[in-house]
Structure formats: C-alpha cells, structure tokens
Coordinates of C-alpha atoms in Angstrom, one line a residue:
X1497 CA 4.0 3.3 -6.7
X1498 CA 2.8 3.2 -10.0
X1499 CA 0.5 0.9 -11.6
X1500 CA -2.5 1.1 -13.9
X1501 CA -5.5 -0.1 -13.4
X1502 CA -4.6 -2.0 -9.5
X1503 CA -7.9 -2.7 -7.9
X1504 CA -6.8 -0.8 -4.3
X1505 CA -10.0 -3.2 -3.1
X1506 CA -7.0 -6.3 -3.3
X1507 CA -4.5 -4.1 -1.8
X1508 CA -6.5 -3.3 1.3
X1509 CA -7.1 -7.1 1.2
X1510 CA -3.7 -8.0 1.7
X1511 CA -2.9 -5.4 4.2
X1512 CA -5.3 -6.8 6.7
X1513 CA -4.0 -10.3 5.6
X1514 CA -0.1 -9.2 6.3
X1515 CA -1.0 -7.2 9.5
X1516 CA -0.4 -3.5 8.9
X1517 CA -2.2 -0.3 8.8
X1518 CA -2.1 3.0 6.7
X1519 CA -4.6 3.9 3.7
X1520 CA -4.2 3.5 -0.3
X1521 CA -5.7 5.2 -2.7
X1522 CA -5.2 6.0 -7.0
X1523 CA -4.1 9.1 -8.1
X1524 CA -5.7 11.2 -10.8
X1525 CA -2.8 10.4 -12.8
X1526 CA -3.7 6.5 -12.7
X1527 CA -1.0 5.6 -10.2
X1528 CA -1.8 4.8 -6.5
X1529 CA -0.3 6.6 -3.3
X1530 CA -0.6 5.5 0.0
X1531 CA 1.1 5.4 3.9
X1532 CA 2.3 1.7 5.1
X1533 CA 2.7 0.6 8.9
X1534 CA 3.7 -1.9 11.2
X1535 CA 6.6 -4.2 12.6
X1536 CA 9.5 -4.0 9.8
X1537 CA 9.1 -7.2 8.6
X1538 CA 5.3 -6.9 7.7
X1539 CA 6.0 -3.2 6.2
X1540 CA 8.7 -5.0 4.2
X1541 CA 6.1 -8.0 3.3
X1542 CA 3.7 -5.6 1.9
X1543 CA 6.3 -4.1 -0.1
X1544 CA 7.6 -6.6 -1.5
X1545 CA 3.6 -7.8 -2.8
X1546 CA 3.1 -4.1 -3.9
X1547 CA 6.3 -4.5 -5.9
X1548 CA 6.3 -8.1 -7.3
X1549 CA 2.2 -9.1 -7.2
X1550 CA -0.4 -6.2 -7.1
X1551 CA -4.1 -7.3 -8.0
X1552 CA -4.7 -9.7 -10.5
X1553 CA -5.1 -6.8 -13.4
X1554 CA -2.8 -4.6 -12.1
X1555 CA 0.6 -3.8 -14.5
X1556 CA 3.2 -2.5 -12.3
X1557 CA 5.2 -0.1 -14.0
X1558 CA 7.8 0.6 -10.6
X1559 CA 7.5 1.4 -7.2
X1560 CA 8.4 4.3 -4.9
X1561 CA 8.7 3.4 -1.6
X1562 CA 10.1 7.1 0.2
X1563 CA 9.6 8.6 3.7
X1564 CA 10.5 5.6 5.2
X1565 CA 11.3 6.2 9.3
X1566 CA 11.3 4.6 12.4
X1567 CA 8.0 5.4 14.5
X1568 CA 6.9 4.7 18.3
X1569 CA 3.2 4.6 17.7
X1570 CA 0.8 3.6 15.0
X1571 CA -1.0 6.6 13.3
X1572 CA -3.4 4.4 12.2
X1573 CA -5.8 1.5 13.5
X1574 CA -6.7 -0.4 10.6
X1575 CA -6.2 -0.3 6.0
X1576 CA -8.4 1.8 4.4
X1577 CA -9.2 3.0 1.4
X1578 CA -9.5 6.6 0.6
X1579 CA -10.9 8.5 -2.2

C-alpha cells in the first residue's frame, strides 16, 4: 500500500470492525505495510476500504496487495499496530 499521511490508528479501527487480524504499520518511506487475515470475504472487505476509503486524511496513491495464500490457521489473535 501506499498512502501519505493514513492514520494506521483508523486502519486498526476498521479491522476489528470488519473481523480480521494481522498488524499495520508506516514505513520510513511514508507508505504503510502490513499482514491481513481472515475468512476471504472479510480479507477482501478490508481490501477493498484500504483501497477505496483509508482514514479521513489519508491520499491513497495505490495499493499492493501480494503474498496472498490460502492458510489453515490464524497467525494472529487480534489488529495491531506496530512500530
């Protein structure tokens, strides 16, 4: 992803609203990186707001959404932010 200036704060907002888990965090090159999951449709939910909405001062630039794969256990147990 890349965006300037999102406030992860709203991303990890709408995970937990959507229902998936994985972390987010910016980049010292002013984009944000992060991991994504849950069901399909939720994963595909939170792209498509990371994509199209972002936080309310965010400019989204485009997206990269890569190392996408199947998986048969959550890594994760709840969105976080990391620094």
């Amino acid at each position: 992803m890349t965006a300037l200036v999102l406030q992860i704060e709203y991303t990890e907002d709408e995970a937990r609203k959507i229902g998936v888990v994985g972390w987010v965090k910016n980049t010292s090159k002013g984009t944000v990186t992060g991991q994504v999951q849950g069901p399909e449709d939720k994963v595909n939910s939170m792209k498509s707001w990371l994509s199209k909405v972002g936080s309310p001062s965010s400019r989204i630039d485009r997206t990269n959404f890569s190392n996408e794969k199947t998986i048969s256990k959550l890594e994760y147990s709840n969105f976080s932010i990391r620094y």
